[in-house]
């Protein structure tokens, strides 16, 4: 049987590397779009900034997965914010246009988004039906998702992803050294909800959605049990067996440039993955305690 070709952009990143390995092991042909010269047989060069992509690689593929974007954890100067926005929109547009123009379009186009779509929502539960929130991240997510629309039969799924938990990268890997040195603590008053997902579950969810024909449009890619920042901090501190009493004062976070503190560290989103649950996707890690214990037992 012919192997199905999946094209991945942002394949060198935290999610993209794990996804590439997972899909290769599952028997897919993986093509990684790279912005530098291609070095391996499975790499193809593209230039998302100038809209250049090899159209022949998209046509006839089974799926396209778009994970490109400048990291949002970089300090939010004016220039960085523009890079965060433009890198996502230009990569997504390049892929959407190639899919729309393909003589043999892919079955499915999965494009990243984030739970930041909902803005700061306090304790309210956010399902995929919840409206877009306010702020820079919400506006970026809205434009990002709109740019992923395509002409033709390809099913489009926008992954509104929560905080991805992994020791290989992302926020948890950055926080761990401080927590291990007993320098961890809640952010502000700690009441803000954090929607999180284990990296392995995220990759499994992407694989699941490749063939889940009933799923389209936005989906919340976050575990079913979001926690407050206070609870996150307590859980991590208990598992590491280290105190975490160094609360980061709200005024310090609010002093970060570009409103980054308010949007990245203090805004709360309690996202519920209603569509994944209804489609009977099974999370391996539903509960934060189990997830962190499993991640940390190998460290
Ligand atoms: N990790 C999380 O907690 C999280 C949460 C919510 C949403 N997301 C979203 O999910 C996607 C994947 O996340 P990730 O954690 O894997 O991100 P990541 O590790 O930062 O990787 C993103 C990849 O995007 C490409 N990239 C970087 N700067 C770029 C630019 N200026 N223009 C175009 N491409 C650029 C790079 O790949 P190449 O160099 O190979 O092109 C990079 O490896 C991102 O869009 C992210 O915003 C992540």
Tab-separated table of C-alpha atoms and ligand atoms in Angstrom:
chain	number	residue	atom	x	y	z
A	1	UNK	CA	0.000	0.000	0.000
A	2	UNK	CA	1.257	3.521	-0.835
A	3	UNK	CA	2.454	5.359	2.262
A	4	UNK	CA	0.557	8.540	3.054
A	5	UNK	CA	2.589	11.726	2.781
A	6	UNK	CA	2.282	14.281	5.571
A	7	UNK	CA	3.918	17.680	5.130
A	8	UNK	CA	4.958	19.428	8.327
A	9	UNK	CA	6.035	23.046	8.691
A	10	UNK	CA	7.859	24.125	11.861
A	11	UNK	CA	9.035	20.503	12.060
A	12	UNK	CA	12.209	21.453	13.934
A	13	UNK	CA	10.200	22.817	16.884
A	14	UNK	CA	9.031	21.135	20.086
A	15	UNK	CA	5.771	19.798	18.653
A	16	UNK	CA	7.040	19.297	15.093
A	17	UNK	CA	9.990	17.091	16.096
A	18	UNK	CA	7.824	14.859	18.282
A	19	UNK	CA	5.130	14.675	15.592
A	20	UNK	CA	7.615	13.808	12.824
A	21	UNK	CA	8.989	10.883	14.843
A	22	UNK	CA	5.514	9.682	15.835
A	23	UNK	CA	4.157	9.734	12.271
A	24	UNK	CA	7.272	8.035	10.849
A	25	UNK	CA	6.812	5.238	13.391
A	26	UNK	CA	3.134	5.050	12.459
A	27	UNK	CA	4.096	4.370	8.819
A	28	UNK	CA	3.615	7.787	7.199
A	29	UNK	CA	6.027	9.469	4.811
A	30	UNK	CA	6.991	12.724	6.497
A	31	UNK	CA	8.180	15.740	4.513
A	32	UNK	CA	9.646	18.535	6.632
A	33	UNK	CA	9.478	22.045	5.238
A	34	UNK	CA	12.659	23.921	6.143
A	35	UNK	CA	13.602	27.599	5.782
A	36	UNK	CA	17.298	26.831	5.226
A	37	UNK	CA	18.845	24.640	2.512
A	38	UNK	CA	17.489	21.091	2.623
A	39	UNK	CA	20.023	18.704	4.157
A	40	UNK	CA	18.127	15.408	4.304
A	41	UNK	CA	16.067	13.509	1.747
A	42	UNK	CA	12.883	14.166	3.752
A	43	UNK	CA	13.410	17.963	3.797
A	44	UNK	CA	12.059	20.464	1.270
A	45	UNK	CA	12.981	24.118	1.319
A	46	UNK	CA	10.292	26.793	1.442
A	47	UNK	CA	10.199	30.477	2.107
A	48	UNK	CA	7.075	31.342	4.083
A	49	UNK	CA	8.065	35.021	4.311
A	50	UNK	CA	7.889	35.401	0.529
A	51	UNK	CA	5.148	32.839	-0.120
A	52	UNK	CA	7.405	30.332	-1.899
A	53	UNK	CA	6.712	26.615	-1.706
A	54	UNK	CA	7.105	23.669	-4.092
A	55	UNK	CA	3.480	23.221	-5.228
A	56	UNK	CA	4.207	19.668	-6.411
A	57	UNK	CA	4.960	18.537	-2.882
A	58	UNK	CA	1.579	19.703	-1.561
A	59	UNK	CA	-0.469	18.209	-4.382
A	60	UNK	CA	-1.079	14.515	-3.798
A	61	UNK	CA	-0.142	14.666	-0.122
A	62	UNK	CA	-2.467	13.179	2.482
A	63	UNK	CA	-2.147	15.975	5.028
A	64	UNK	CA	-0.451	19.269	5.774
A	65	UNK	CA	0.344	20.188	9.387
A	66	UNK	CA	1.283	23.816	10.019
A	67	UNK	CA	3.294	24.421	13.207
A	68	UNK	CA	5.347	27.462	12.135
A	69	UNK	CA	5.699	30.611	14.139
A	70	UNK	CA	8.173	32.745	16.045
A	71	UNK	CA	8.211	31.617	19.692
A	72	UNK	CA	5.787	33.624	21.832
A	73	UNK	CA	7.998	33.301	24.915
A	74	UNK	CA	10.536	35.803	23.503
A	75	UNK	CA	10.384	39.233	25.146
A	76	UNK	CA	7.494	41.189	23.595
A	77	UNK	CA	9.218	44.190	22.066
A	78	UNK	CA	7.356	45.934	19.245
A	79	UNK	CA	9.523	44.090	16.712
A	80	UNK	CA	9.006	40.684	18.360
A	81	UNK	CA	5.233	41.113	18.467
A	82	UNK	CA	5.234	41.880	14.763
A	83	UNK	CA	7.374	38.772	14.160
A	84	UNK	CA	5.004	36.634	16.247
A	85	UNK	CA	2.065	37.810	14.131
A	86	UNK	CA	3.636	37.973	10.683
A	87	UNK	CA	5.513	34.639	10.945
A	88	UNK	CA	2.229	32.816	11.637
A	89	UNK	CA	0.149	34.619	9.037
A	90	UNK	CA	2.704	34.349	6.221
A	91	UNK	CA	3.419	30.638	6.829
A	92	UNK	CA	-0.284	29.846	7.059
A	93	UNK	CA	-1.119	31.877	3.949
A	94	UNK	CA	1.631	30.193	1.936
A	95	UNK	CA	0.256	26.758	2.855
A	96	UNK	CA	-3.424	27.717	2.404
A	97	UNK	CA	-2.749	29.114	-1.072
A	98	UNK	CA	-0.752	26.042	-2.111
A	99	UNK	CA	-3.556	23.760	-0.884
A	100	UNK	CA	-6.242	25.826	-2.643
A	101	UNK	CA	-4.293	25.684	-5.913
A	102	UNK	CA	-3.346	21.989	-5.717
A	103	UNK	CA	-4.720	19.795	-8.541
A	104	UNK	CA	-4.863	16.948	-6.009
A	105	UNK	CA	-5.486	18.700	-2.676
A	106	UNK	CA	-4.709	17.006	0.650
A	107	UNK	CA	-7.503	15.408	2.661
A	108	UNK	CA	-6.779	17.429	5.759
A	109	UNK	CA	-4.991	20.623	6.773
A	110	UNK	CA	-4.163	20.936	10.465
A	111	UNK	CA	-3.068	24.393	11.485
A	112	UNK	CA	-1.863	25.394	14.925
A	113	UNK	CA	-3.619	28.030	16.982
A	114	UNK	CA	-3.662	28.534	20.746
A	115	UNK	CA	-6.076	28.763	23.684
A	116	UNK	CA	-4.901	32.384	23.749
A	117	UNK	CA	-7.759	32.784	21.227
A	118	UNK	CA	-10.101	33.159	24.202
A	119	UNK	CA	-8.164	35.985	25.904
A	120	UNK	CA	-8.393	36.331	29.695
A	121	UNK	CA	-11.595	34.483	30.740
A	122	UNK	CA	-11.264	34.037	34.515
A	123	UNK	CA	-13.100	30.920	35.703
A	124	UNK	CA	-15.409	30.613	32.694
A	125	UNK	CA	-15.194	27.287	30.841
A	126	UNK	CA	-14.168	27.864	27.234
A	127	UNK	CA	-15.382	25.360	24.664
A	128	UNK	CA	-14.856	25.664	20.928
A	129	UNK	CA	-18.138	27.642	20.832
A	130	UNK	CA	-16.774	30.404	23.069
A	131	UNK	CA	-16.168	33.704	21.316
A	132	UNK	CA	-12.753	35.213	20.620
A	133	UNK	CA	-11.347	37.271	23.490
A	134	UNK	CA	-9.458	40.524	23.626
A	135	UNK	CA	-5.773	41.371	23.436
A	136	UNK	CA	-2.817	40.813	21.122
A	137	UNK	CA	-2.721	36.988	21.335
A	138	UNK	CA	-6.454	36.628	20.776
A	139	UNK	CA	-6.262	38.835	17.699
A	140	UNK	CA	-3.239	36.911	16.363
A	141	UNK	CA	-5.091	33.599	16.847
A	142	UNK	CA	-8.206	34.915	15.143
A	143	UNK	CA	-6.258	36.099	12.095
A	144	UNK	CA	-4.162	32.883	12.100
A	145	UNK	CA	-7.283	30.701	12.024
A	146	UNK	CA	-8.966	32.837	9.351
A	147	UNK	CA	-5.846	32.572	7.159
A	148	UNK	CA	-6.036	28.768	7.347
A	149	UNK	CA	-9.283	28.764	5.313
A	150	UNK	CA	-8.886	27.081	1.917
A	151	UNK	CA	-10.872	26.720	-1.312
A	152	UNK	CA	-11.745	23.154	-2.223
A	153	UNK	CA	-12.482	19.913	-0.405
A	154	UNK	CA	-9.627	19.866	2.156
A	155	UNK	CA	-10.857	19.537	5.751
A	156	UNK	CA	-9.351	22.278	7.922
A	157	UNK	CA	-8.765	21.817	11.661
A	158	UNK	CA	-7.393	24.612	13.880
A	159	UNK	CA	-5.644	23.231	16.956
A	160	UNK	CA	-6.279	25.709	19.801
A	161	UNK	CA	-3.425	24.314	21.834
A	162	UNK	CA	-2.857	24.745	25.555
A	163	UNK	CA	0.510	24.940	27.308
A	164	UNK	CA	2.460	21.943	25.992
A	165	UNK	CA	4.153	19.975	28.777
A	166	UNK	CA	7.472	18.332	27.974
A	167	UNK	CA	10.979	18.194	29.360
A	168	UNK	CA	12.336	18.760	25.855
A	169	UNK	CA	11.234	22.395	25.677
A	170	UNK	CA	8.456	24.910	26.325
A	171	UNK	CA	7.572	26.576	29.626
A	172	UNK	CA	7.923	23.536	31.906
A	173	UNK	CA	11.523	22.906	30.802
A	174	UNK	CA	12.274	26.609	31.451
A	175	UNK	CA	10.634	26.606	34.912
A	176	UNK	CA	12.184	23.395	36.210
A	177	UNK	CA	15.671	24.666	37.162
A	178	UNK	CA	14.152	27.373	39.401
A	179	UNK	CA	11.731	24.909	41.009
A	180	UNK	CA	14.540	22.395	41.572
A	181	UNK	CA	16.560	25.123	43.351
A	182	UNK	CA	13.562	25.899	45.621
A	183	UNK	CA	13.090	29.227	43.802
A	184	UNK	CA	9.709	28.425	42.247
A	185	UNK	CA	6.397	29.997	43.148
A	186	UNK	CA	3.004	31.092	41.836
A	187	UNK	CA	2.634	33.904	39.316
A	188	UNK	CA	0.705	36.836	40.749
A	189	UNK	CA	-2.186	35.638	42.913
A	190	UNK	CA	-2.104	32.263	41.113
A	191	UNK	CA	-5.850	32.247	40.450
A	192	UNK	CA	-5.457	32.265	36.635
A	193	UNK	CA	-6.384	29.009	34.891
A	194	UNK	CA	-3.760	27.156	32.874
A	195	UNK	CA	-4.906	24.885	30.071
A	196	UNK	CA	-2.176	22.317	29.596
A	197	UNK	CA	-1.551	19.247	27.439
A	198	UNK	CA	1.096	16.543	27.542
A	199	UNK	CA	3.245	16.691	24.371
A	200	UNK	CA	2.638	13.004	23.692
A	201	UNK	CA	-1.141	13.498	23.947
A	202	UNK	CA	-0.943	16.462	21.574
A	203	UNK	CA	0.908	14.398	19.001
A	204	UNK	CA	-1.597	11.553	19.482
A	205	UNK	CA	-4.454	14.037	19.015
A	206	UNK	CA	-2.954	15.323	15.748
A	207	UNK	CA	-2.592	11.725	14.529
A	208	UNK	CA	-6.189	10.986	15.603
A	209	UNK	CA	-7.557	14.031	13.773
A	210	UNK	CA	-5.787	13.070	10.528
A	211	UNK	CA	-8.392	10.336	10.051
A	212	UNK	CA	-11.297	11.724	12.107
A	213	UNK	CA	-13.414	12.885	9.193
A	214	UNK	CA	-16.149	14.281	11.442
A	215	UNK	CA	-13.788	16.803	13.037
A	216	UNK	CA	-13.285	20.157	11.378
A	217	UNK	CA	-12.856	23.789	12.413
A	218	UNK	CA	-11.404	24.794	15.780
A	219	UNK	CA	-10.673	22.206	18.451
A	220	UNK	CA	-9.356	22.761	21.951
A	221	UNK	CA	-6.143	20.726	22.237
A	222	UNK	CA	-5.875	20.804	26.020
A	223	UNK	CA	-6.356	18.163	28.704
A	224	UNK	CA	-9.887	17.964	30.176
A	225	UNK	CA	-8.783	19.177	33.609
A	226	UNK	CA	-7.209	22.633	33.483
A	227	UNK	CA	-5.813	23.898	36.790
A	228	UNK	CA	-5.112	27.268	38.350
A	229	UNK	CA	-1.529	28.500	38.401
A	230	UNK	CA	-1.571	28.033	42.195
A	231	UNK	CA	-2.537	24.378	41.771
A	232	UNK	CA	0.042	23.896	39.018
A	233	UNK	CA	2.726	25.323	41.291
A	234	UNK	CA	1.657	23.190	44.277
A	235	UNK	CA	1.545	20.018	42.179
A	236	UNK	CA	4.995	20.577	40.674
A	237	UNK	CA	6.441	21.481	44.072
A	238	UNK	CA	4.971	18.329	45.683
A	239	UNK	CA	6.274	16.027	42.954
A	240	UNK	CA	9.757	17.571	43.067
A	241	UNK	CA	9.596	17.614	46.864
A	242	UNK	CA	10.773	21.244	46.906
A	243	UNK	CA	9.084	24.288	48.466
A	244	UNK	CA	7.708	26.804	45.960
A	245	UNK	CA	7.100	29.929	48.011
A	246	UNK	CA	8.705	32.601	45.843
A	247	UNK	CA	5.546	34.200	44.479
A	248	UNK	CA	6.315	36.441	41.475
A	249	UNK	CA	4.535	39.725	42.245
A	250	UNK	CA	1.912	40.820	39.764
A	251	UNK	CA	3.451	44.286	39.356
A	252	UNK	CA	6.747	42.718	38.152
A	253	UNK	CA	4.969	40.649	35.529
A	254	UNK	CA	2.932	43.666	34.448
A	255	UNK	CA	6.195	45.569	33.955
A	256	UNK	CA	7.279	43.201	31.147
A	257	UNK	CA	7.238	44.941	27.754
A	258	UNK	CA	4.347	44.810	25.315
A	259	UNK	CA	1.763	43.640	27.916
A	260	UNK	CA	3.453	40.208	27.805
A	261	UNK	CA	3.087	39.616	31.559
A	262	UNK	CA	-0.651	40.246	31.516
A	263	UNK	CA	-1.277	38.113	28.418
A	264	UNK	CA	1.180	35.239	28.801
A	265	UNK	CA	1.515	34.829	32.592
A	266	UNK	CA	-1.539	36.391	34.229
A	267	UNK	CA	-4.355	35.733	31.762
A	268	UNK	CA	-6.435	32.669	32.591
A	269	UNK	CA	-8.093	30.286	30.135
A	270	UNK	CA	-10.033	27.238	31.300
A	271	UNK	CA	-10.339	25.420	27.962
A	272	UNK	CA	-12.449	22.272	27.705
A	273	UNK	CA	-11.657	19.925	24.764
A	274	UNK	CA	-15.324	19.289	24.028
A	275	UNK	CA	-14.876	18.165	20.419
A	276	UNK	CA	-12.060	15.710	21.189
A	277	UNK	CA	-14.019	14.250	24.120
A	278	UNK	CA	-17.193	13.875	22.032
A	279	UNK	CA	-15.227	12.121	19.302
A	280	UNK	CA	-13.958	9.702	21.977
A	281	UNK	CA	-10.327	10.653	21.776
A	282	UNK	CA	-8.695	9.203	24.910
A	283	UNK	CA	-6.157	11.401	26.660
A	284	UNK	CA	-3.425	9.347	28.317
A	285	UNK	CA	-2.911	12.204	30.761
A	286	UNK	CA	-6.175	13.731	31.983
A	287	UNK	CA	-4.831	14.853	35.326
A	288	UNK	CA	-1.850	17.162	35.881
A	289	UNK	CA	-0.401	15.179	38.782
A	290	UNK	CA	-0.119	11.990	36.669
A	291	UNK	CA	1.289	13.875	33.709
A	292	UNK	CA	4.014	15.637	35.688
A	293	UNK	CA	4.875	12.457	37.603
A	294	UNK	CA	5.320	10.526	34.347
A	295	UNK	CA	7.373	13.287	32.755
A	296	UNK	CA	9.617	13.748	35.762
A	297	UNK	CA	10.213	10.116	36.664
A	298	UNK	CA	12.600	9.800	33.705
A	299	UNK	CA	14.493	13.020	34.517
B	1	LIG	N1	4.465	24.871	22.876
B	1	LIG	C1	3.335	25.367	23.379
B	1	LIG	O1	3.124	25.386	24.609
B	1	LIG	C2	2.269	25.900	22.429
B	1	LIG	C3	1.041	26.296	22.967
B	1	LIG	C4	0.059	26.786	22.127
B	1	LIG	C5	0.307	26.906	20.766
B	1	LIG	N2	1.494	26.515	20.267
B	1	LIG	C6	1.738	26.702	18.832
B	1	LIG	O2	2.020	25.460	18.212
B	1	LIG	C7	3.019	25.649	17.193
B	1	LIG	C8	4.180	24.708	17.469
B	1	LIG	O3	4.647	24.974	18.782
B	1	LIG	P1	6.129	24.596	19.249
B	1	LIG	O4	6.136	24.639	20.714
B	1	LIG	O5	6.586	23.387	18.533
B	1	LIG	O6	6.910	25.881	18.694
B	1	LIG	P2	8.496	26.063	18.528
B	1	LIG	O7	9.241	25.003	19.254
B	1	LIG	O8	8.780	27.488	18.845
B	1	LIG	O9	8.708	25.784	16.967
B	1	LIG	C9	8.097	26.562	15.997
B	1	LIG	C10	8.827	26.365	14.687
B	1	LIG	O10	8.391	27.428	13.800
B	1	LIG	C11	9.459	27.781	12.930
B	1	LIG	N3	9.711	29.217	13.055
B	1	LIG	C12	10.352	29.892	14.045
B	1	LIG	N4	10.427	31.199	13.778
B	1	LIG	C13	9.809	31.357	12.577
B	1	LIG	C14	9.569	32.489	11.747
B	1	LIG	N5	9.981	33.700	12.086
B	1	LIG	N6	8.904	32.269	10.577
B	1	LIG	C15	8.486	31.041	10.220
B	1	LIG	N7	8.704	29.935	10.957
B	1	LIG	C16	9.341	30.105	12.120
B	1	LIG	C17	10.703	26.998	13.354
B	1	LIG	O11	10.800	25.852	12.510
B	1	LIG	P3	11.758	25.839	11.211
B	1	LIG	O12	13.024	26.572	11.598
B	1	LIG	O13	11.967	24.378	10.970
B	1	LIG	O14	10.995	26.530	10.134
B	1	LIG	C18	10.354	26.545	14.759
B	1	LIG	O15	10.996	25.340	15.083
B	1	LIG	C19	3.426	27.121	17.236
B	1	LIG	O16	2.752	27.813	16.217
B	1	LIG	C20	2.955	27.589	18.590
B	1	LIG	O17	2.588	28.952	18.636
B	1	LIG	C21	2.491	26.004	21.066
